[in-house]
Tab-separated table of C-alpha atoms and ligand atoms in Angstrom:
chain	number	residue	atom	x	y	z
A	1	MET	CA	131.108	14.030	-44.259
A	2	SER	CA	129.903	11.796	-47.039
A	3	TYR	CA	127.205	12.748	-49.486
A	4	PRO	CA	125.819	10.454	-52.173
A	5	GLU	CA	126.873	10.848	-55.782
A	6	LEU	CA	125.167	13.749	-57.554
A	7	ASN	CA	121.685	12.642	-58.482
A	8	VAL	CA	119.258	15.274	-59.734
A	9	PRO	CA	115.741	14.701	-61.053
A	10	ILE	CA	115.388	14.681	-64.846
A	11	ARG	CA	113.218	17.732	-65.540
A	12	ILE	CA	111.490	19.058	-68.605
A	13	LEU	CA	112.505	22.707	-68.477
A	14	LEU	CA	109.748	24.921	-69.880
A	15	GLY	CA	110.423	28.037	-67.842
A	16	PRO	CA	112.144	31.324	-68.743
A	17	GLY	CA	115.569	29.627	-68.677
A	18	PRO	CA	117.635	27.647	-68.248
A	19	SER	CA	116.157	25.600	-71.056
A	20	MET	CA	117.027	21.983	-71.762
A	21	VAL	CA	120.549	21.363	-72.953
A	22	HIS	CA	120.976	19.332	-76.123
A	23	PRO	CA	122.735	15.975	-75.434
A	24	ARG	CA	125.448	16.847	-77.949
A	25	VAL	CA	126.175	20.029	-76.004
A	26	LEU	CA	126.319	18.103	-72.723
A	27	ARG	CA	128.740	15.597	-74.246
A	28	SER	CA	130.986	18.364	-75.554
A	29	MET	CA	131.435	19.608	-71.986
A	30	ALA	CA	133.053	16.330	-70.953
A	31	THR	CA	135.900	16.989	-73.421
A	32	PRO	CA	139.310	17.182	-71.659
A	33	LEU	CA	140.515	20.712	-70.992
A	34	ILE	CA	143.172	22.476	-72.981
A	35	GLY	CA	144.755	25.757	-71.921
A	36	HIS	CA	143.150	29.100	-72.643
A	37	LEU	CA	146.337	30.159	-74.501
A	38	ASP	CA	146.755	26.901	-76.443
A	39	PRO	CA	146.760	27.486	-80.219
A	40	ALA	CA	144.165	24.696	-80.458
A	41	PHE	CA	141.917	26.743	-78.173
A	42	PHE	CA	142.452	29.925	-80.212
A	43	GLN	CA	141.258	27.927	-83.205
A	44	LEU	CA	138.041	27.017	-81.326
A	45	MET	CA	137.524	30.652	-80.300
A	46	GLY	CA	137.750	31.710	-83.932
A	47	GLU	CA	135.182	29.073	-84.854
A	48	VAL	CA	132.847	30.262	-82.092
A	49	GLN	CA	133.173	33.835	-83.390
A	50	GLY	CA	132.292	32.726	-86.916
A	51	LEU	CA	129.296	30.759	-85.683
A	52	LEU	CA	128.164	33.691	-83.528
A	53	ARG	CA	128.310	36.017	-86.554
A	54	TYR	CA	126.102	33.544	-88.413
A	55	THR	CA	123.628	33.384	-85.512
A	56	PHE	CA	123.549	37.164	-84.920
A	57	LYS	CA	123.297	37.755	-88.727
A	58	THR	CA	126.229	40.132	-88.657
A	59	THR	CA	129.678	40.677	-90.110
A	60	ASN	CA	130.773	42.651	-87.007
A	61	LEU	CA	134.436	41.990	-86.253
A	62	PHE	CA	133.780	42.565	-82.546
A	63	THR	CA	131.689	39.440	-81.891
A	64	MET	CA	132.565	37.219	-78.943
A	65	ALA	CA	131.292	35.513	-75.791
A	66	LEU	CA	131.833	37.072	-72.366
A	67	ALA	CA	132.370	34.959	-69.255
A	68	GLY	CA	129.197	35.324	-67.224
A	69	THR	CA	125.456	35.007	-67.739
A	70	GLY	CA	123.157	37.329	-69.684
A	71	SER	CA	123.405	39.966	-66.977
A	72	ALA	CA	127.171	40.119	-67.600
A	73	GLY	CA	126.345	41.043	-71.197
A	74	MET	CA	123.976	43.723	-69.925
A	75	GLU	CA	126.503	45.018	-67.406
A	76	ALA	CA	129.315	45.085	-69.977
A	77	SER	CA	127.108	46.979	-72.429
A	78	LEU	CA	126.208	49.665	-69.918
A	79	ALA	CA	129.570	49.898	-68.150
A	80	ASN	CA	131.492	50.298	-71.410
A	81	PHE	CA	129.188	52.749	-73.163
A	82	VAL	CA	128.291	54.966	-70.244
A	83	GLU	CA	130.598	57.573	-68.763
A	84	PRO	CA	129.532	59.548	-65.704
A	85	GLY	CA	126.961	62.163	-66.659
A	86	ASP	CA	126.190	60.702	-70.098
A	87	PRO	CA	122.531	61.017	-71.063
A	88	VAL	CA	121.038	57.556	-71.562
A	89	LEU	CA	117.475	56.643	-72.536
A	90	ILE	CA	116.050	53.320	-71.341
A	91	CYS	CA	112.765	52.031	-72.786
A	92	VAL	CA	111.151	50.511	-69.696
A	93	ASN	CA	108.257	48.069	-70.093
A	94	GLY	CA	109.271	45.036	-68.044
A	95	TYR	CA	111.589	43.486	-65.505
A	96	PHE	CA	114.749	43.369	-67.619
A	97	SER	CA	114.534	46.931	-68.932
A	98	GLU	CA	114.106	47.922	-65.287
A	99	ARG	CA	117.397	46.072	-64.571
A	100	MET	CA	119.097	48.017	-67.386
A	101	TYR	CA	117.862	51.248	-65.832
A	102	GLU	CA	119.291	50.196	-62.461
A	103	MET	CA	122.680	49.346	-63.973
A	104	ALA	CA	122.894	52.543	-66.032
A	105	LYS	CA	122.251	54.542	-62.856
A	106	ARG	CA	125.038	52.720	-61.010
A	107	TYR	CA	127.500	53.637	-63.759
A	108	GLY	CA	126.654	57.278	-63.241
A	109	ALA	CA	124.568	57.922	-66.353
A	110	ASP	CA	122.020	60.710	-66.487
A	111	VAL	CA	119.246	58.167	-67.072
A	112	LYS	CA	115.889	59.014	-68.600
A	113	ARG	CA	113.019	56.539	-68.753
A	114	LEU	CA	110.615	56.110	-71.645
A	115	GLU	CA	107.898	54.139	-69.917
A	116	LYS	CA	105.038	51.882	-71.012
A	117	PRO	CA	102.910	49.495	-68.980
A	118	TRP	CA	104.360	45.979	-68.673
A	119	GLY	CA	103.500	43.907	-71.742
A	120	GLU	CA	103.242	46.819	-74.187
A	121	ILE	CA	105.779	47.711	-76.880
A	122	PHE	CA	107.320	50.955	-78.201
A	123	SER	CA	106.780	52.450	-81.673
A	124	PRO	CA	109.658	54.171	-83.533
A	125	ASP	CA	107.688	57.437	-83.236
A	126	GLU	CA	107.518	57.208	-79.470
A	127	VAL	CA	111.239	56.482	-79.293
A	128	GLU	CA	112.001	59.349	-81.668
A	129	LYS	CA	110.024	61.810	-79.572
A	130	ALA	CA	111.951	60.812	-76.449
A	131	VAL	CA	115.275	60.915	-78.297
A	132	LYS	CA	114.536	64.467	-79.522
A	133	GLU	CA	113.635	65.530	-76.015
A	134	HIS	CA	116.532	63.946	-74.106
A	135	ARG	CA	119.337	63.801	-76.720
A	136	PRO	CA	120.814	60.578	-75.290
A	137	LYS	CA	124.157	59.079	-76.205
A	138	LEU	CA	122.659	55.589	-75.887
A	139	VAL	CA	119.138	54.171	-76.260
A	140	ALA	CA	118.507	50.765	-74.671
A	141	ILE	CA	115.619	48.408	-75.375
A	142	VAL	CA	114.731	44.750	-74.734
A	143	HIS	CA	113.930	42.708	-77.851
A	144	ALA	CA	112.276	39.735	-76.143
A	145	GLU	CA	110.973	40.693	-72.698
A	146	THR	CA	110.990	37.413	-70.765
A	147	SER	CA	108.991	38.907	-67.894
A	148	THR	CA	105.972	39.779	-70.067
A	149	GLY	CA	106.203	37.673	-73.238
A	150	ALA	CA	106.199	40.716	-75.545
A	151	LEU	CA	108.330	40.840	-78.703
A	152	GLN	CA	109.561	44.377	-79.420
A	153	PRO	CA	109.794	45.067	-83.195
A	154	LEU	CA	113.204	46.570	-83.970
A	155	GLU	CA	112.840	47.488	-87.662
A	156	GLY	CA	113.151	51.233	-88.135
A	157	LEU	CA	114.339	51.950	-84.603
A	158	ALA	CA	118.024	52.324	-85.455
A	159	ASP	CA	117.236	55.030	-88.021
A	160	VAL	CA	115.605	57.346	-85.500
A	161	VAL	CA	118.361	56.663	-82.959
A	162	HIS	CA	121.214	57.211	-85.422
A	163	GLN	CA	119.677	60.400	-86.838
A	164	HIS	CA	120.301	61.906	-83.436
A	165	ASP	CA	123.837	60.494	-83.078
A	166	ALA	CA	122.976	57.916	-80.440
A	167	LEU	CA	123.760	54.199	-80.253
A	168	LEU	CA	121.088	51.496	-80.082
A	169	LEU	CA	121.651	48.838	-77.394
A	170	VAL	CA	119.489	45.699	-77.587
A	171	ASP	CA	118.936	42.918	-75.050
A	172	ALA	CA	118.547	39.800	-77.200
A	173	VAL	CA	118.860	37.283	-74.370
A	174	THR	CA	115.608	35.460	-75.158
A	175	SER	CA	115.575	36.082	-78.911
A	176	LEU	CA	119.005	34.971	-80.196
A	177	GLY	CA	118.558	31.578	-81.867
A	178	GLY	CA	114.815	31.482	-81.114
A	179	THR	CA	113.184	34.263	-83.074
A	180	ARG	CA	114.121	36.533	-85.988
A	181	LEU	CA	117.042	38.806	-85.088
A	182	LEU	CA	118.932	40.583	-87.893
A	183	VAL	CA	121.738	42.607	-86.339
A	184	ASP	CA	123.172	44.074	-89.562
A	185	GLU	CA	119.921	44.540	-91.462
A	186	TRP	CA	118.342	46.329	-88.504
A	187	ASP	CA	121.589	48.269	-87.933
A	188	LEU	CA	121.829	47.497	-84.195
A	189	ASP	CA	124.956	48.737	-82.412
A	190	ILE	CA	125.329	46.718	-79.221
A	191	VAL	CA	123.572	43.367	-78.860
A	192	TYR	CA	124.089	40.819	-76.088
A	193	SER	CA	122.525	37.488	-75.269
A	194	ALA	CA	122.989	34.395	-73.079
A	195	THR	CA	123.646	30.709	-73.646
A	196	GLN	CA	120.879	29.180	-71.519
A	197	LYS	CA	117.796	30.416	-73.323
A	198	ALA	CA	117.241	29.678	-77.032
A	199	LEU	CA	120.805	28.415	-77.648
A	200	ASN	CA	120.282	25.236	-75.564
A	201	ALA	CA	123.576	25.379	-73.641
A	202	PRO	CA	124.019	25.827	-69.868
A	203	PRO	CA	124.180	29.322	-68.362
A	204	GLY	CA	127.685	30.788	-68.258
A	205	LEU	CA	128.448	32.850	-71.349
A	206	ALA	CA	127.062	36.073	-72.771
A	207	PRO	CA	127.497	36.377	-76.558
A	208	ILE	CA	127.911	40.015	-77.603
A	209	THR	CA	128.415	41.896	-80.864
A	210	LEU	CA	129.337	45.547	-81.515
A	211	SER	CA	128.890	47.568	-84.719
A	212	GLU	CA	131.842	49.583	-86.011
A	213	ARG	CA	129.995	52.694	-84.880
A	214	ALA	CA	129.904	51.296	-81.346
A	215	VAL	CA	133.589	50.319	-81.431
A	216	GLU	CA	134.476	53.913	-82.407
A	217	VAL	CA	132.498	55.245	-79.439
A	218	LEU	CA	134.264	52.773	-77.160
A	219	LYS	CA	137.694	53.884	-78.386
A	220	ALA	CA	136.784	57.532	-77.809
A	221	ARG	CA	136.057	57.074	-74.088
A	222	LYS	CA	137.624	59.721	-71.896
A	223	THR	CA	137.587	57.726	-68.658
A	224	PRO	CA	138.584	54.085	-68.052
A	225	VAL	CA	135.733	51.584	-67.743
A	226	THR	CA	135.042	51.178	-64.034
A	227	THR	CA	134.768	47.383	-64.219
A	228	TRP	CA	138.080	45.769	-65.102
A	229	TYR	CA	136.648	42.278	-65.612
A	230	LEU	CA	134.061	43.384	-68.173
A	231	ASP	CA	136.224	45.970	-69.969
A	232	LEU	CA	135.345	45.159	-73.590
A	233	GLN	CA	138.543	46.613	-75.024
A	234	LEU	CA	140.679	44.399	-72.786
A	235	ILE	CA	138.529	41.338	-73.532
A	236	GLY	CA	138.670	42.258	-77.219
A	237	GLN	CA	142.460	41.930	-77.098
A	238	TYR	CA	142.086	38.315	-75.981
A	239	TRP	CA	139.509	37.450	-78.664
A	240	GLY	CA	141.249	39.583	-81.305
A	241	ILE	CA	144.570	39.137	-83.087
A	242	GLU	CA	146.641	40.045	-80.000
A	243	ARG	CA	145.386	36.960	-78.096
A	244	ALA	CA	146.528	38.698	-74.914
A	245	TYR	CA	145.674	37.014	-71.628
A	246	HIS	CA	142.933	38.829	-69.717
A	247	HIS	CA	141.247	36.150	-67.608
A	248	THR	CA	141.064	32.371	-67.894
A	249	ALA	CA	138.342	31.594	-70.409
A	250	PRO	CA	135.697	29.133	-69.165
A	251	ILE	CA	137.013	26.403	-71.474
A	252	SER	CA	134.197	23.854	-71.080
A	253	MET	CA	131.567	26.534	-71.688
A	254	ILE	CA	133.298	27.505	-74.926
A	255	TYR	CA	133.129	23.849	-75.987
A	256	ALA	CA	129.438	23.886	-75.124
A	257	LEU	CA	128.705	27.102	-76.990
A	258	ARG	CA	130.585	25.870	-80.054
A	259	GLU	CA	128.486	22.705	-80.162
A	260	ALA	CA	125.255	24.652	-79.484
A	261	LEU	CA	126.040	27.030	-82.348
A	262	ARG	CA	126.933	24.136	-84.638
A	263	LEU	CA	123.420	22.845	-83.948
A	264	VAL	CA	122.001	26.258	-84.899
A	265	GLU	CA	123.918	26.263	-88.170
A	266	GLU	CA	122.999	22.653	-88.979
A	267	GLU	CA	119.312	23.373	-88.503
A	268	GLY	CA	119.522	26.747	-90.251
A	269	LEU	CA	118.276	29.954	-88.654
A	270	GLU	CA	115.071	30.260	-90.689
A	271	ARG	CA	114.073	26.677	-89.938
A	272	ARG	CA	114.928	27.165	-86.289
A	273	TRP	CA	112.776	30.292	-86.027
A	274	ARG	CA	109.923	28.414	-87.722
A	275	ARG	CA	110.290	25.488	-85.287
A	276	HIS	CA	109.924	27.900	-82.381
A	277	GLU	CA	106.873	29.512	-84.005
A	278	ARG	CA	105.208	26.152	-84.645
A	279	ALA	CA	105.815	24.925	-81.093
A	280	ALA	CA	104.482	28.225	-79.708
A	281	GLN	CA	101.375	28.129	-81.918
A	282	THR	CA	100.613	24.608	-80.702
A	283	LEU	CA	100.999	25.827	-77.122
A	284	TRP	CA	98.792	28.904	-77.659
A	285	ASP	CA	96.035	26.876	-79.353
A	286	GLY	CA	96.188	24.258	-76.615
A	287	LEU	CA	96.076	26.765	-73.756
A	288	GLU	CA	93.071	28.511	-75.297
A	289	ALA	CA	91.375	25.150	-75.784
A	290	LEU	CA	91.801	24.637	-72.028
A	291	GLY	CA	89.903	27.898	-71.506
A	292	LEU	CA	93.003	29.876	-70.506
A	293	GLU	CA	93.684	33.421	-71.646
A	294	LEU	CA	97.005	34.617	-73.047
A	295	TYR	CA	98.419	37.860	-71.688
A	296	ILE	CA	99.946	39.299	-74.871
A	297	PRO	CA	97.955	39.924	-78.095
A	298	PRO	CA	99.017	37.725	-81.058
A	299	GLU	CA	100.488	40.678	-83.044
A	300	TYR	CA	103.520	40.962	-80.788
A	301	ARG	CA	103.499	37.724	-78.858
A	302	LEU	CA	106.921	36.201	-78.304
A	303	PRO	CA	107.308	32.559	-79.463
A	304	THR	CA	110.088	31.732	-76.997
A	305	LEU	CA	108.155	32.843	-73.878
A	306	THR	CA	104.404	32.750	-73.360
A	307	THR	CA	102.555	34.425	-70.507
A	308	VAL	CA	99.189	32.911	-69.527
A	309	LYS	CA	96.752	34.557	-67.140
A	310	VAL	CA	96.077	32.593	-63.970
A	311	PRO	CA	92.299	32.059	-63.649
A	312	PRO	CA	90.896	33.836	-60.560
A	313	ASP	CA	89.908	30.662	-58.700
A	314	VAL	CA	93.234	28.860	-59.204
A	315	ASN	CA	96.202	28.677	-56.819
A	316	GLU	CA	99.033	29.399	-59.224
A	317	ARG	CA	101.856	28.107	-57.010
A	318	MET	CA	100.009	24.850	-56.361
A	319	VAL	CA	99.691	24.245	-60.102
A	320	ARG	CA	103.417	24.781	-60.586
A	321	ARG	CA	104.193	22.512	-57.659
A	322	HIS	CA	102.076	19.704	-59.086
A	323	LEU	CA	103.651	20.155	-62.502
A	324	LEU	CA	107.089	19.781	-60.954
A	325	GLU	CA	106.334	16.990	-58.497
A	326	ASP	CA	103.936	14.880	-60.545
A	327	TYR	CA	105.200	15.541	-64.071
A	328	ASN	CA	108.788	16.776	-63.676
A	329	VAL	CA	107.845	19.846	-65.711
A	330	GLU	CA	109.153	23.276	-64.761
A	331	ILE	CA	107.325	26.468	-65.711
A	332	ALA	CA	107.579	29.810	-63.894
A	333	GLY	CA	105.304	32.273	-62.160
A	334	GLY	CA	105.127	35.985	-62.849
A	335	LEU	CA	107.884	38.476	-62.006
A	336	GLY	CA	107.502	41.938	-60.512
A	337	ALA	CA	104.256	43.586	-61.642
A	338	LEU	CA	102.939	40.226	-62.913
A	339	LYS	CA	103.727	38.192	-59.786
A	340	GLY	CA	100.841	35.847	-59.012
A	341	ARG	CA	98.956	36.957	-62.145
A	342	VAL	CA	100.550	34.862	-64.908
A	343	TRP	CA	102.461	31.682	-65.608
A	344	ARG	CA	105.480	31.958	-67.851
A	345	ILE	CA	106.108	29.101	-70.246
A	346	GLY	CA	109.357	28.999	-72.185
A	347	LEU	CA	109.856	27.157	-75.462
A	348	MET	CA	113.501	27.795	-76.129
A	349	GLY	CA	116.073	25.902	-78.174
A	350	PHE	CA	116.012	22.171	-77.482
A	351	SER	CA	112.933	22.638	-75.250
A	352	ALA	CA	110.894	24.001	-78.194
A	353	ARG	CA	109.504	20.667	-79.352
A	354	LYS	CA	105.943	19.562	-79.917
A	355	GLU	CA	106.229	16.548	-77.585
A	356	ASN	CA	107.046	18.885	-74.683
A	357	VAL	CA	104.101	21.110	-75.514
A	358	LEU	CA	101.657	18.199	-75.690
A	359	MET	CA	102.952	16.797	-72.428
A	360	LEU	CA	102.587	20.161	-70.679
A	361	LEU	CA	99.057	20.666	-72.007
A	362	ALA	CA	97.978	17.204	-70.848
A	363	ALA	CA	99.520	17.779	-67.415
A	364	LEU	CA	97.905	21.212	-67.066
A	365	GLU	CA	94.510	19.839	-68.070
A	366	ASP	CA	94.814	17.105	-65.455
A	367	ILE	CA	95.922	19.470	-62.679
A	368	LEU	CA	93.322	22.168	-63.427
A	369	LYS	CA	90.567	19.522	-63.425
A	370	ARG	CA	91.693	18.306	-59.988
A	371	LYS	CA	91.622	21.670	-58.208
B	1	PLP	C1	117.332	35.938	-68.509
B	1	PLP	C2	117.392	37.335	-69.005
B	1	PLP	C3	118.423	38.217	-68.629
B	1	PLP	C4	119.423	37.902	-67.561
B	1	PLP	O1	120.211	36.853	-67.880
B	1	PLP	P1	120.935	35.989	-66.736
B	1	PLP	O2	121.523	34.901	-67.587
B	1	PLP	O3	119.873	35.512	-65.804
B	1	PLP	O4	121.940	36.828	-66.101
B	1	PLP	C5	118.456	39.474	-69.201
B	1	PLP	N1	117.527	39.859	-70.094
B	1	PLP	C6	116.513	39.054	-70.460
B	1	PLP	C7	115.516	39.532	-71.446
B	1	PLP	C8	116.422	37.767	-69.927
B	1	PLP	O5	115.415	36.966	-70.282
């Protein structure tokens, strides 16, 4: 059988991820492989850890990148911190917190839900009330809910969780590198992310960081973690001073993450967050000028992912198809409870540039006029 050489369309990726990969990151991936136990590779791993600490705003020793996508970070966080029967509280207000709930159940936790309608956020008081009632060992929350476009404030949450001897687990998949995230200042215990959203690298790694408090809890486990591949203590021995083989690291992805994080450091986190905010503001203003309505109120609207209501007389899938076919622009439809009701527009990492926003707005105006 003979197929032609790989030839994919050049797309402008403005969906919920993957986002566009910076050319420097793409080039880094063409670097020849070295072994995963080569001292030169250990050097790169150390550099990636340093750059991740910068990006997470943490001094946590346990800071590394797991092989796998964002869901591997989520799975590792739940599998390692849940033992059968442990009370766990999940703050559920969207698709990804629902996934956390599902995973926690599979690992045998006694899972309680603190629920809000999709698109709303939790106050520290609401979390505290639920923590007092359920006495969980772990409280899990999504920082940037990619299914709704809501940004969950995290200031003050750790205090109420820690007062009751629980750990705070945060999904930062769509916030790391795209919007303010201060792991140490906000005293977060377990935080994971992914490479293909605001870090402008391909999907394939899940950065994760653990507070000392979390590491102590991990060490005190009574039962072995039921997933061998995502056992954080075993993986920690590869990334730590032991450098003990666990599995073959995805070498080219580590190259990519290193270059992506170098770009973060070069730009500076504050400037990067502001770039995302400016691009998002331009998008929001432009969408409203087109007569469209945004789903999330401005007070807690997420800059990296915007949800727009689909007008009642518009075929939402047709609009996305025209965007893709006529303009090479990818955006997404709604997930779960918001299926068919919103479009989801991502401005993440290298995608978060004004020229992309202006192009999308012009294309949308043209397509909506045609209908
Ligand atoms: C994308 C996403 C995930 C899942 O990540 P994958 O890389 O698709 O496995 C988890 N949480 C949030 C908030 C996300 O946006």
